[in-house]
mmCIF file of N, CA and C in Angstrom:
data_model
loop_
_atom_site.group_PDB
_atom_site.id
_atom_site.type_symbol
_atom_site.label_atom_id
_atom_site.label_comp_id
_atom_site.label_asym_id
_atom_site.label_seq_id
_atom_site.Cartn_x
_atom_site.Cartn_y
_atom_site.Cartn_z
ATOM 1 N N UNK A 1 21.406 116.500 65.052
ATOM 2 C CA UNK A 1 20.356 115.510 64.834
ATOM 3 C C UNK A 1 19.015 116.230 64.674
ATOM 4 N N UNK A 2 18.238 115.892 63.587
ATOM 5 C CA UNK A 2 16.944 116.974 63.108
ATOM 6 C C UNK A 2 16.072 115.389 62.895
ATOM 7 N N UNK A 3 14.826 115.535 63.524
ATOM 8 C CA UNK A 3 13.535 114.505 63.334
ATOM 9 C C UNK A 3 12.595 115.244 62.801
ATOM 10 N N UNK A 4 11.851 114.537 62.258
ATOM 11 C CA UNK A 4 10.349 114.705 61.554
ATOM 12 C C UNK A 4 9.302 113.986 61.861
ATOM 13 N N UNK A 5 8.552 114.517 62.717
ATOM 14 C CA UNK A 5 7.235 114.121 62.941
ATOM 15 C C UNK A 5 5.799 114.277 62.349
ATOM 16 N N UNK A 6 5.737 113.386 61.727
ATOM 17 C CA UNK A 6 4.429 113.546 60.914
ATOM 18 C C UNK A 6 2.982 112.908 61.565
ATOM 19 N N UNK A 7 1.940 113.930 61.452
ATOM 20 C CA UNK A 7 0.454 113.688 61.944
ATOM 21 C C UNK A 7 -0.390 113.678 60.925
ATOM 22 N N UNK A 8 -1.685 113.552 61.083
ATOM 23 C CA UNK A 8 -2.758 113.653 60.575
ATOM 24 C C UNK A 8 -3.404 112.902 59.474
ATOM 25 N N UNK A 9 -2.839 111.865 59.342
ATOM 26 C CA UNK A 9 -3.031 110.790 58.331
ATOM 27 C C UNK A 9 -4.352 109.936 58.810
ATOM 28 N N UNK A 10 -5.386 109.459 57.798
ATOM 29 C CA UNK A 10 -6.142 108.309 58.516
ATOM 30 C C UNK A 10 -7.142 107.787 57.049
ATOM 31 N N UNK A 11 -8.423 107.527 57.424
ATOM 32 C CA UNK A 11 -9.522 106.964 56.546
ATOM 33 C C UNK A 11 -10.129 108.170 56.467
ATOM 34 N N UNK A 12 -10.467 108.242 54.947
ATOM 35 C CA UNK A 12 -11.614 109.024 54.881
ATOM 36 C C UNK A 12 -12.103 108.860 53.175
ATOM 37 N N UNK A 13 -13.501 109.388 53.308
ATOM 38 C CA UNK A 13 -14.277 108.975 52.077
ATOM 39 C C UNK A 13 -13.862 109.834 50.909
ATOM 40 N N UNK A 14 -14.276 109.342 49.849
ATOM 41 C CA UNK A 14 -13.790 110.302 48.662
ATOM 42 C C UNK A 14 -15.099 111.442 48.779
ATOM 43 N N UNK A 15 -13.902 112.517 48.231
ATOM 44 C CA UNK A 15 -14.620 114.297 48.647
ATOM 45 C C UNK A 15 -14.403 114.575 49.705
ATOM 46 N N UNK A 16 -13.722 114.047 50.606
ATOM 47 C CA UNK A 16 -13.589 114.279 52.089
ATOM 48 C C UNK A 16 -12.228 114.783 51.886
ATOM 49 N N UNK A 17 -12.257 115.650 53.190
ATOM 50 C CA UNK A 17 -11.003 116.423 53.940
ATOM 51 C C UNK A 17 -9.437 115.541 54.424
ATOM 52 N N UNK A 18 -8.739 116.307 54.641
ATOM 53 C CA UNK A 18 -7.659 115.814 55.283
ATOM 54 C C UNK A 18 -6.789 116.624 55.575
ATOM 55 N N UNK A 19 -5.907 116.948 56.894
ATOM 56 C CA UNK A 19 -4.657 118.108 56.888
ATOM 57 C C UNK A 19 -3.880 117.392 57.929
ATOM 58 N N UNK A 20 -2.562 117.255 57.322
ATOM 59 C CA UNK A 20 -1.438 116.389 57.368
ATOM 60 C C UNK A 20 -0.426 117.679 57.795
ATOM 61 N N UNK A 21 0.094 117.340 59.068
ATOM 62 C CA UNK A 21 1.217 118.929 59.543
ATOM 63 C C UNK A 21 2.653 117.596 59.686
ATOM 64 N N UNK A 22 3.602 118.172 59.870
ATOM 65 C CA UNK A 22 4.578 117.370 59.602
ATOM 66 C C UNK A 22 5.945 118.273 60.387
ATOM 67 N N UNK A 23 6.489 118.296 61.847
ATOM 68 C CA UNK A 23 6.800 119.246 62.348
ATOM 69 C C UNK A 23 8.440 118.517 62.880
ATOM 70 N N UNK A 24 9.367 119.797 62.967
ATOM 71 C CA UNK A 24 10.873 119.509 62.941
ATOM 72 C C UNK A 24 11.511 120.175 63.970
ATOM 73 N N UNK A 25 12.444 118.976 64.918
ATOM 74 C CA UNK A 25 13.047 119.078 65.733
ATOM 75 C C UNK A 25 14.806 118.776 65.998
ATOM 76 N N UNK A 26 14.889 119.778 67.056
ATOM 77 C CA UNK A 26 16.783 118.814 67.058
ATOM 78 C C UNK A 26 17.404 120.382 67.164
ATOM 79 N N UNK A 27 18.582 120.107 66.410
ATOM 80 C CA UNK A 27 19.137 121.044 65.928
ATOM 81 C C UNK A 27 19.335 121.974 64.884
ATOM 82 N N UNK A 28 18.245 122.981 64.930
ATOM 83 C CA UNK A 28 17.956 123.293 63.589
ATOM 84 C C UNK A 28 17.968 124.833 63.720
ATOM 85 N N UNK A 29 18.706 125.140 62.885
ATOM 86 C CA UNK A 29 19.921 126.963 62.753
ATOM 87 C C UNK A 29 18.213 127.725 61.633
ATOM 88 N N UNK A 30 17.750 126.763 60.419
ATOM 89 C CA UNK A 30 16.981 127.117 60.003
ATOM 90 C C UNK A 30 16.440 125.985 58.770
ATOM 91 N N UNK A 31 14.971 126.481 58.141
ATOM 92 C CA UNK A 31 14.570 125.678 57.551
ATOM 93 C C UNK A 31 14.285 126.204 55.985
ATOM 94 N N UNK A 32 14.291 126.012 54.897
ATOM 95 C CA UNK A 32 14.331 126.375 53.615
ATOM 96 C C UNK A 32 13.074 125.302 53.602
ATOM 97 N N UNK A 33 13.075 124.787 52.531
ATOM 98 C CA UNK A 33 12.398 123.863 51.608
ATOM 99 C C UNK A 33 11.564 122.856 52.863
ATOM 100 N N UNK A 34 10.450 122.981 52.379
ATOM 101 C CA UNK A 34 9.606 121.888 53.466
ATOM 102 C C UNK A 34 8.458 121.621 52.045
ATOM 103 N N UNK A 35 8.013 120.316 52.482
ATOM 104 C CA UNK A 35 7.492 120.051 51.136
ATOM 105 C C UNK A 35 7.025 118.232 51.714
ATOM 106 N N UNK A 36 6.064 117.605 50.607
ATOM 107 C CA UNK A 36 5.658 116.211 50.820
ATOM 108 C C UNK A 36 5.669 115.681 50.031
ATOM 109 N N UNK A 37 5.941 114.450 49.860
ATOM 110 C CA UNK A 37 6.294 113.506 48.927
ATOM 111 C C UNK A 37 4.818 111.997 48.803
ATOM 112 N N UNK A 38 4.414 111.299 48.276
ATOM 113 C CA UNK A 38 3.664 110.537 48.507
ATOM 114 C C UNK A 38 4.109 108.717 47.472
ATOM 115 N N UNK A 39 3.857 107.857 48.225
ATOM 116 C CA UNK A 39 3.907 106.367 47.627
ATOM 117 C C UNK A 39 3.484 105.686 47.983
ATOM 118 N N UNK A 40 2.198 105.248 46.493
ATOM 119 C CA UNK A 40 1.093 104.370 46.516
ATOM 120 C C UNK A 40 2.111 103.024 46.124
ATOM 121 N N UNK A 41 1.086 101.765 46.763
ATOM 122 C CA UNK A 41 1.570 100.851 46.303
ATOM 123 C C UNK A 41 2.676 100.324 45.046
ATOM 124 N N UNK A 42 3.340 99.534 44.782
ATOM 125 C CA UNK A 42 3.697 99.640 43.540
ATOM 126 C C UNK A 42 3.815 100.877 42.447
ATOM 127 N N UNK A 43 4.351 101.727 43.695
ATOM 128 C CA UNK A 43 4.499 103.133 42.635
ATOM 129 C C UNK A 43 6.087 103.497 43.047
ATOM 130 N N UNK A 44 6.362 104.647 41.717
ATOM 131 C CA UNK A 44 7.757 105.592 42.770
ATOM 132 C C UNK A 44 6.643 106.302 43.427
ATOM 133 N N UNK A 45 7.872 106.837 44.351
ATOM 134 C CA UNK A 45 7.395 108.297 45.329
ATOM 135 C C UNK A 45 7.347 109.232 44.560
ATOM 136 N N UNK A 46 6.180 110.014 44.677
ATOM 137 C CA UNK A 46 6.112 111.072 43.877
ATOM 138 C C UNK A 46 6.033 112.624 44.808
ATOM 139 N N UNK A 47 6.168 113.850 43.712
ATOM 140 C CA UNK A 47 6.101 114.775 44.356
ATOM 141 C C UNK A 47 4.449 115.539 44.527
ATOM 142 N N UNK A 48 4.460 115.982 45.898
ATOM 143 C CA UNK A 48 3.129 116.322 46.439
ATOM 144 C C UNK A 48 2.775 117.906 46.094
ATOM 145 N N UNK A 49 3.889 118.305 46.976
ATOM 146 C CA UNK A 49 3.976 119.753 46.510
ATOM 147 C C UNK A 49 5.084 120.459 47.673
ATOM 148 N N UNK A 50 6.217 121.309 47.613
ATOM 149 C CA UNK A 50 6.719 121.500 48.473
ATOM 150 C C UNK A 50 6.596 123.301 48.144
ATOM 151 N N UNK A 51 7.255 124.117 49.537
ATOM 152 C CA UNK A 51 7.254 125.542 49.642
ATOM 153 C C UNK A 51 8.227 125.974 50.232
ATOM 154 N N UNK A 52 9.476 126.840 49.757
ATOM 155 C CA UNK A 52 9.958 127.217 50.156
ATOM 156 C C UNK A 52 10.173 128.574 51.168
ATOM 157 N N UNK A 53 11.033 128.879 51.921
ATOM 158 C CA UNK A 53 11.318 130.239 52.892
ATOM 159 C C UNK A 53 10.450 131.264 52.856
ATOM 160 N N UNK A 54 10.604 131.469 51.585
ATOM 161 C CA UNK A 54 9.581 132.986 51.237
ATOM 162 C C UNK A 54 8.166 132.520 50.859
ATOM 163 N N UNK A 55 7.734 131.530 50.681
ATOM 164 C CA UNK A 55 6.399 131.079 50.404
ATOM 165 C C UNK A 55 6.161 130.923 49.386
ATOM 166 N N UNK A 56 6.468 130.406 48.472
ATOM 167 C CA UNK A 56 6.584 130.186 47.462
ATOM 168 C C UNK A 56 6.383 128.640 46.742
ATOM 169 N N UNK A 57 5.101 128.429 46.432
ATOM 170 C CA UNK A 57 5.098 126.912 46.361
ATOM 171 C C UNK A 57 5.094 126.384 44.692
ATOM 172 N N UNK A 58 4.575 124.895 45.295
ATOM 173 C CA UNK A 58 5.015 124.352 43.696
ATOM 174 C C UNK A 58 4.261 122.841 44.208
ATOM 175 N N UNK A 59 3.286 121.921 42.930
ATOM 176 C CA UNK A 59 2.249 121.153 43.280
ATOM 177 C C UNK A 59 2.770 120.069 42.021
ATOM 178 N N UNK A 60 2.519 118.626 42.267
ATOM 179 C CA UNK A 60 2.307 117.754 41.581
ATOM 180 C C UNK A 60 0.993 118.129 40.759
ATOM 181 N N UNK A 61 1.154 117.781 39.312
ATOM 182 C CA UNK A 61 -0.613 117.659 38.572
ATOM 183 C C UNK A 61 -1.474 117.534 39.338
ATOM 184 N N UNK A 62 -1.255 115.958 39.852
ATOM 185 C CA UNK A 62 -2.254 115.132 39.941
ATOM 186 C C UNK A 62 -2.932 115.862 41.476
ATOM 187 N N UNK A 63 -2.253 116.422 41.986
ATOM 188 C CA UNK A 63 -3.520 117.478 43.322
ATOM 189 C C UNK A 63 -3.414 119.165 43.094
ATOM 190 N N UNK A 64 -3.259 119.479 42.105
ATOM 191 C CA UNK A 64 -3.575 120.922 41.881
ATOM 192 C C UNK A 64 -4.657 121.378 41.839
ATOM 193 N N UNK A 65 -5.037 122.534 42.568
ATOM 194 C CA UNK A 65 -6.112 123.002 43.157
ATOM 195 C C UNK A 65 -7.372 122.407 44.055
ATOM 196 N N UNK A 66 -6.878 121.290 44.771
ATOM 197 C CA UNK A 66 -7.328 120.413 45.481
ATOM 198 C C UNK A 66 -6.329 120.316 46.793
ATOM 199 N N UNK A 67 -5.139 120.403 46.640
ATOM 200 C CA UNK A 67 -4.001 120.135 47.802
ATOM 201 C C UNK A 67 -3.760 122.005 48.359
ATOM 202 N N UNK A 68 -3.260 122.063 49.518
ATOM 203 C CA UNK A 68 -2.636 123.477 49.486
ATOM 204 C C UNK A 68 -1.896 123.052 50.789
ATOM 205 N N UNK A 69 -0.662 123.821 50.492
ATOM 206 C CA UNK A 69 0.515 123.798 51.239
ATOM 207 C C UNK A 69 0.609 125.165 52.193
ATOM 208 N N UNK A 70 1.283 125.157 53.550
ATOM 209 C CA UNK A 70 1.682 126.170 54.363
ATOM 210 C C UNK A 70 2.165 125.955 55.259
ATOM 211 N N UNK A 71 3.640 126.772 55.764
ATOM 212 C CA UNK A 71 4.095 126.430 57.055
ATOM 213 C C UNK A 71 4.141 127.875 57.700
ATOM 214 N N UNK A 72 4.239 127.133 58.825
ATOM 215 C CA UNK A 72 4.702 127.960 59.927
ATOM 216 C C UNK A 72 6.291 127.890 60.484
ATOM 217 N N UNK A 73 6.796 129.063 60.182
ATOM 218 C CA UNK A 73 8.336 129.149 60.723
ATOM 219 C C UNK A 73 8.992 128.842 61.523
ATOM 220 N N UNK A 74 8.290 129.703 62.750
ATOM 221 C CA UNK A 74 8.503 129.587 64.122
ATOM 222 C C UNK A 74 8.276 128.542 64.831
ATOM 223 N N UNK A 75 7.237 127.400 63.908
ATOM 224 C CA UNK A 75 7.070 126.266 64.491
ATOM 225 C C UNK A 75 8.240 124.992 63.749
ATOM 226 N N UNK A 76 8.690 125.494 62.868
ATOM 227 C CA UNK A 76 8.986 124.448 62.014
ATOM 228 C C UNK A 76 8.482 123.591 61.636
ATOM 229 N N UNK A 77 7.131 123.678 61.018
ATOM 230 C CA UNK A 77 6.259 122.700 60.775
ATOM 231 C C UNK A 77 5.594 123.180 59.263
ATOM 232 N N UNK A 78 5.252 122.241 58.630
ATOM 233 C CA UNK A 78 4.341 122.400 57.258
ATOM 234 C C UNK A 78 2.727 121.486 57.377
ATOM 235 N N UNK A 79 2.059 121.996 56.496
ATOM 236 C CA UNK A 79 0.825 121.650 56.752
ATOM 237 C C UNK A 79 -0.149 121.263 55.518
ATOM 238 N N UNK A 80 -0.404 120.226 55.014
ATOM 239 C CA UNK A 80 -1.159 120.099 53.533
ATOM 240 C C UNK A 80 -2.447 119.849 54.160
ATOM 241 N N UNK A 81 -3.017 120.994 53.255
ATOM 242 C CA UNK A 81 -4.400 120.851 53.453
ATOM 243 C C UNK A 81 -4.853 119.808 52.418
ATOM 244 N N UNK A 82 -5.861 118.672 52.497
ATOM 245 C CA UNK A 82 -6.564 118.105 50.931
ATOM 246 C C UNK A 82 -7.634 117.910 51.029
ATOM 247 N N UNK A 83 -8.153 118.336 49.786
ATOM 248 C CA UNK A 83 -9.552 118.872 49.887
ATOM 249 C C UNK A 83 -9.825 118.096 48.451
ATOM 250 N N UNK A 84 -11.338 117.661 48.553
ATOM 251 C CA UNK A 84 -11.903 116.620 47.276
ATOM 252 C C UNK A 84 -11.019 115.344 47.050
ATOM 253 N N UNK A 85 -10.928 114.839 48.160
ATOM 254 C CA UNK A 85 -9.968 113.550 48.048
ATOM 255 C C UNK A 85 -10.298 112.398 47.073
ATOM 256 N N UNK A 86 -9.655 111.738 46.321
ATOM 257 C CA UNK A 86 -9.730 111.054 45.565
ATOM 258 C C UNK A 86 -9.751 109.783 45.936
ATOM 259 N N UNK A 87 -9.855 108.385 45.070
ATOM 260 C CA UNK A 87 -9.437 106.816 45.290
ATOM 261 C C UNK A 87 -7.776 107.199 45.199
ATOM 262 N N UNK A 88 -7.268 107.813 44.190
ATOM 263 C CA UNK A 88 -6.315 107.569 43.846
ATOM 264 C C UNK A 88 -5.224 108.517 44.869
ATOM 265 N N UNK A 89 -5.402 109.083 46.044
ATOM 266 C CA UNK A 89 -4.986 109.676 46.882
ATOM 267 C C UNK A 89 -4.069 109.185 47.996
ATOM 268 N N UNK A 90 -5.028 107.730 47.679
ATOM 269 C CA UNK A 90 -4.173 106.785 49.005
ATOM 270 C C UNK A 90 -3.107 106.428 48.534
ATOM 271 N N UNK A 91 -1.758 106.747 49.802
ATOM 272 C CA UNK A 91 -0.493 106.403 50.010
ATOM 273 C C UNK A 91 0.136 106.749 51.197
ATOM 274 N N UNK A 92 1.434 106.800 51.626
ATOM 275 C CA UNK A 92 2.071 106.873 52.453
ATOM 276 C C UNK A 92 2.365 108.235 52.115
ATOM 277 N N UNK A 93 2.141 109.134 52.828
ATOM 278 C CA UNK A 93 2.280 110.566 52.572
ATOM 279 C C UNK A 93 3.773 110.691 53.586
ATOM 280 N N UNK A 94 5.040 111.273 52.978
ATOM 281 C CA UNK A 94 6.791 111.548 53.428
ATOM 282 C C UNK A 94 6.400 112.919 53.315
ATOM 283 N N UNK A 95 7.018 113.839 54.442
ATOM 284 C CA UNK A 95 7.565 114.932 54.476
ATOM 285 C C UNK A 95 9.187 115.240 54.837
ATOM 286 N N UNK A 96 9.291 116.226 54.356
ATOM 287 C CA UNK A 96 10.615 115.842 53.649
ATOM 288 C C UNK A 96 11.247 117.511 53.843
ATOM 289 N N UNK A 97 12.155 117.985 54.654
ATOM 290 C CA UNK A 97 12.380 119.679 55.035
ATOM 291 C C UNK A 97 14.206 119.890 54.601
ATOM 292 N N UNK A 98 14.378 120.593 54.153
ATOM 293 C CA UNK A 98 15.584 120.840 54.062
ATOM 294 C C UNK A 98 16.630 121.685 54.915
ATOM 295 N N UNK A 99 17.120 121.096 55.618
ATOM 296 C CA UNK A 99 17.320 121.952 57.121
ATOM 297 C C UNK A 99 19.175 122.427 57.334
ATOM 298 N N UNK A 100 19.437 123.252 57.867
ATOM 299 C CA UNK A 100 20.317 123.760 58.056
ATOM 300 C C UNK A 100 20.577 123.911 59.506
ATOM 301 N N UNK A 101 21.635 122.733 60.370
ATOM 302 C CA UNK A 101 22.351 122.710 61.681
ATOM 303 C C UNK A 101 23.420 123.390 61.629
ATOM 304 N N UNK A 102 23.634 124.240 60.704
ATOM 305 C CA UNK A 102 24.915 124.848 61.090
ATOM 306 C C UNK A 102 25.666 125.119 60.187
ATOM 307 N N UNK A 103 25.946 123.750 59.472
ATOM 308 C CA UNK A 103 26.686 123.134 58.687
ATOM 309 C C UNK A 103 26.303 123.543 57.079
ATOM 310 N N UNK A 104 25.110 123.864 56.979
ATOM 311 C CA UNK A 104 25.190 123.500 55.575
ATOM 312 C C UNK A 104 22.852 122.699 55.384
ATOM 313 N N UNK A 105 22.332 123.063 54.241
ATOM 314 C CA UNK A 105 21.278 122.117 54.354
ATOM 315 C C UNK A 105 21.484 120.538 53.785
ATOM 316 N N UNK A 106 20.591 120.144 54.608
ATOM 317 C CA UNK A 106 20.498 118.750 54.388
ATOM 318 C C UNK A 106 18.878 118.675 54.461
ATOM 319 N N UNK A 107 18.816 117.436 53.216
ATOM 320 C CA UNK A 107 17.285 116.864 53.815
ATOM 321 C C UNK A 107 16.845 115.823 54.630
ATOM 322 N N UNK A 108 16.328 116.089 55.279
ATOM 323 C CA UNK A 108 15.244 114.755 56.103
ATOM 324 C C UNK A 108 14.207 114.568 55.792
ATOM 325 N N UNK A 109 14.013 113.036 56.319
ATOM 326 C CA UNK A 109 12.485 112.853 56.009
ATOM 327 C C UNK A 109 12.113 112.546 57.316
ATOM 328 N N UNK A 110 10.380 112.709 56.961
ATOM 329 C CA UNK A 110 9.620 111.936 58.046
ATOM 330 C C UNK A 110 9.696 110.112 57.633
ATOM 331 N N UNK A 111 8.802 109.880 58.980
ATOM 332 C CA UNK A 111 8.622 107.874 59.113
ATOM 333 C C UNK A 111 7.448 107.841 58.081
ATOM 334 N N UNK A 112 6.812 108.662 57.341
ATOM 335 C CA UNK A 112 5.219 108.838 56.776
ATOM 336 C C UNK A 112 4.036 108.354 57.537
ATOM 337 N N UNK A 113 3.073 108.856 56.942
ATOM 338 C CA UNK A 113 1.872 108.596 57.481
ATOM 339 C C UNK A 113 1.198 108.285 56.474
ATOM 340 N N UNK A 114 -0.042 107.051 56.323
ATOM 341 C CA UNK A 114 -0.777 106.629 55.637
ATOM 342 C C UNK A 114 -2.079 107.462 55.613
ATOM 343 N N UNK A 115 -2.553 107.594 54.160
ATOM 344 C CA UNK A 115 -3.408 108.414 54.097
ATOM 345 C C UNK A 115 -4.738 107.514 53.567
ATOM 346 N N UNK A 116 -5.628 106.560 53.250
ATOM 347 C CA UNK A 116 -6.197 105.959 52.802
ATOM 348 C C UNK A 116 -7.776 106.461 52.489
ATOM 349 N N UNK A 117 -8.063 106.930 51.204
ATOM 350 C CA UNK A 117 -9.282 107.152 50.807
ATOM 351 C C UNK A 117 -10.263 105.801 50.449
ATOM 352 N N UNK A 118 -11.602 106.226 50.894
ATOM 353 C CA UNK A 118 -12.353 104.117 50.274
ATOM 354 C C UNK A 118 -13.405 104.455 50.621
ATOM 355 N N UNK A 119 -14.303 104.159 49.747
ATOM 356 C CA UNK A 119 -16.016 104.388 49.933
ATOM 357 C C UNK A 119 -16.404 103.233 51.206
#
Protein backbone atom coordinates (compact mmCIF):
# COMPACT_ATOMS: atom_id res chain seq x y z
CA UNK A 1 0.00 0.00 0.00
CA UNK A 2 1.84 3.42 -1.28
CA UNK A 3 -0.13 7.04 -0.40
CA UNK A 4 0.43 10.42 -1.70
CA UNK A 5 0.32 13.32 0.17
CA UNK A 6 0.05 16.46 -1.37
CA UNK A 7 0.77 20.18 0.23
CA UNK A 8 1.12 23.54 -0.64
CA UNK A 9 -1.77 24.52 -2.65
CA UNK A 10 -3.80 27.86 -1.86
CA UNK A 11 -4.75 31.65 -3.22
CA UNK A 12 -2.49 33.69 -4.67
CA UNK A 13 -2.29 36.74 -7.04
CA UNK A 14 -1.17 36.63 -10.56
CA UNK A 15 2.89 36.94 -10.68
CA UNK A 16 2.87 35.39 -7.44
CA UNK A 17 4.71 32.30 -6.12
CA UNK A 18 3.71 28.89 -5.26
CA UNK A 19 5.64 25.41 -4.26
CA UNK A 20 3.52 22.40 -4.17
CA UNK A 21 5.76 19.14 -2.57
CA UNK A 22 3.77 16.03 -2.92
CA UNK A 23 5.43 13.19 -0.65
CA UNK A 24 5.17 9.07 -0.69
CA UNK A 25 4.55 6.56 1.77
CA UNK A 26 3.84 2.73 2.53
CA UNK A 27 5.69 0.32 0.94
CA UNK A 28 7.98 1.55 -1.33
CA UNK A 29 11.32 -0.71 -2.66
CA UNK A 30 11.76 2.58 -4.95
CA UNK A 31 10.57 5.51 -6.92
CA UNK A 32 11.14 6.26 -10.81
CA UNK A 33 8.83 8.79 -12.36
CA UNK A 34 7.33 11.49 -9.99
CA UNK A 35 5.70 14.16 -11.87
CA UNK A 36 2.14 16.49 -11.68
CA UNK A 37 -0.70 16.51 -13.48
CA UNK A 38 -3.30 19.53 -13.33
CA UNK A 39 -7.50 19.96 -13.99
CA UNK A 40 -9.14 23.14 -14.55
CA UNK A 41 -12.69 23.16 -14.62
CA UNK A 42 -14.29 21.66 -17.60
CA UNK A 43 -10.97 20.57 -18.82
CA UNK A 44 -8.97 17.04 -19.31
CA UNK A 45 -6.15 16.65 -16.89
CA UNK A 46 -3.28 17.78 -18.30
CA UNK A 47 0.40 17.25 -18.04
CA UNK A 48 2.42 19.64 -15.63
CA UNK A 49 5.70 18.36 -15.89
CA UNK A 50 7.14 15.14 -14.47
CA UNK A 51 11.11 13.92 -13.63
CA UNK A 52 12.43 10.98 -13.62
CA UNK A 53 15.34 8.84 -11.30
CA UNK A 54 18.23 10.45 -12.84
CA UNK A 55 16.74 13.93 -13.07
CA UNK A 56 15.72 14.33 -15.95
CA UNK A 57 12.64 16.37 -16.63
CA UNK A 58 10.01 17.19 -19.09
CA UNK A 59 7.20 20.38 -18.90
CA UNK A 60 3.76 21.02 -20.39
CA UNK A 61 3.94 24.36 -22.92
CA UNK A 62 1.72 26.07 -21.17
CA UNK A 63 4.34 26.49 -17.78
CA UNK A 64 7.70 26.33 -19.40
CA UNK A 65 10.15 28.35 -17.88
CA UNK A 66 7.84 29.51 -15.26
CA UNK A 67 7.21 25.92 -13.45
CA UNK A 68 10.40 23.90 -12.18
CA UNK A 69 10.36 20.50 -10.94
CA UNK A 70 12.67 18.56 -8.17
CA UNK A 71 12.71 15.75 -5.89
CA UNK A 72 14.25 14.51 -3.24
CA UNK A 73 14.97 10.68 -3.07
CA UNK A 74 15.51 9.93 0.24
CA UNK A 75 12.43 11.70 1.01
CA UNK A 76 10.27 10.44 -1.61
CA UNK A 77 8.86 13.52 -2.32
CA UNK A 78 8.69 15.99 -5.49
CA UNK A 79 8.40 19.61 -5.42
CA UNK A 80 7.01 22.25 -8.21
CA UNK A 81 8.19 25.34 -7.85
CA UNK A 82 5.67 28.20 -9.86
CA UNK A 83 6.79 31.20 -10.49
CA UNK A 84 4.77 34.19 -12.58
CA UNK A 85 1.50 32.57 -11.92
CA UNK A 86 -1.10 33.04 -14.26
CA UNK A 87 -5.34 33.34 -14.33
CA UNK A 88 -5.07 30.41 -16.27
CA UNK A 89 -3.05 28.36 -13.59
CA UNK A 90 -5.94 27.60 -11.45
CA UNK A 91 -6.78 23.89 -10.98
CA UNK A 92 -6.56 20.94 -8.98
CA UNK A 93 -2.93 20.25 -9.11
CA UNK A 94 -2.53 15.57 -9.00
CA UNK A 95 0.75 14.22 -8.28
CA UNK A 96 1.21 11.24 -9.60
CA UNK A 97 4.83 8.81 -8.73
CA UNK A 98 5.51 5.67 -10.23
CA UNK A 99 6.49 3.35 -7.54
CA UNK A 100 7.91 0.04 -7.17
CA UNK A 101 6.74 -2.38 -3.83
CA UNK A 102 8.49 -5.07 -4.93
CA UNK A 103 6.46 -6.21 -7.46
CA UNK A 104 6.90 -4.31 -10.33
CA UNK A 105 6.01 -0.11 -10.87
CA UNK A 106 2.79 1.08 -10.52
CA UNK A 107 1.33 4.55 -10.50
CA UNK A 108 -0.40 6.46 -7.81
CA UNK A 109 -1.91 9.42 -7.38
CA UNK A 110 -2.35 12.03 -4.89
CA UNK A 111 -6.20 13.36 -3.45
CA UNK A 112 -4.87 16.93 -5.30
CA UNK A 113 -4.63 20.13 -4.09
CA UNK A 114 -6.30 23.26 -5.40
CA UNK A 115 -4.23 25.85 -6.63
CA UNK A 116 -6.34 29.10 -7.35
CA UNK A 117 -4.82 32.28 -8.93
CA UNK A 118 -7.43 35.76 -8.82
CA UNK A 119 -6.68 39.37 -8.62
Amino acid sequence: QVQLVESGGGVVQPGGSLTLSCTASGNIFSVHGMGWYRQAPGKARELVGDIISDGKSRYGEAVKGRFTLSRDNAKNTVYLQMNRLELEDTAVYYCKMEVDSGTGYRGYWGQGTQVTVSA
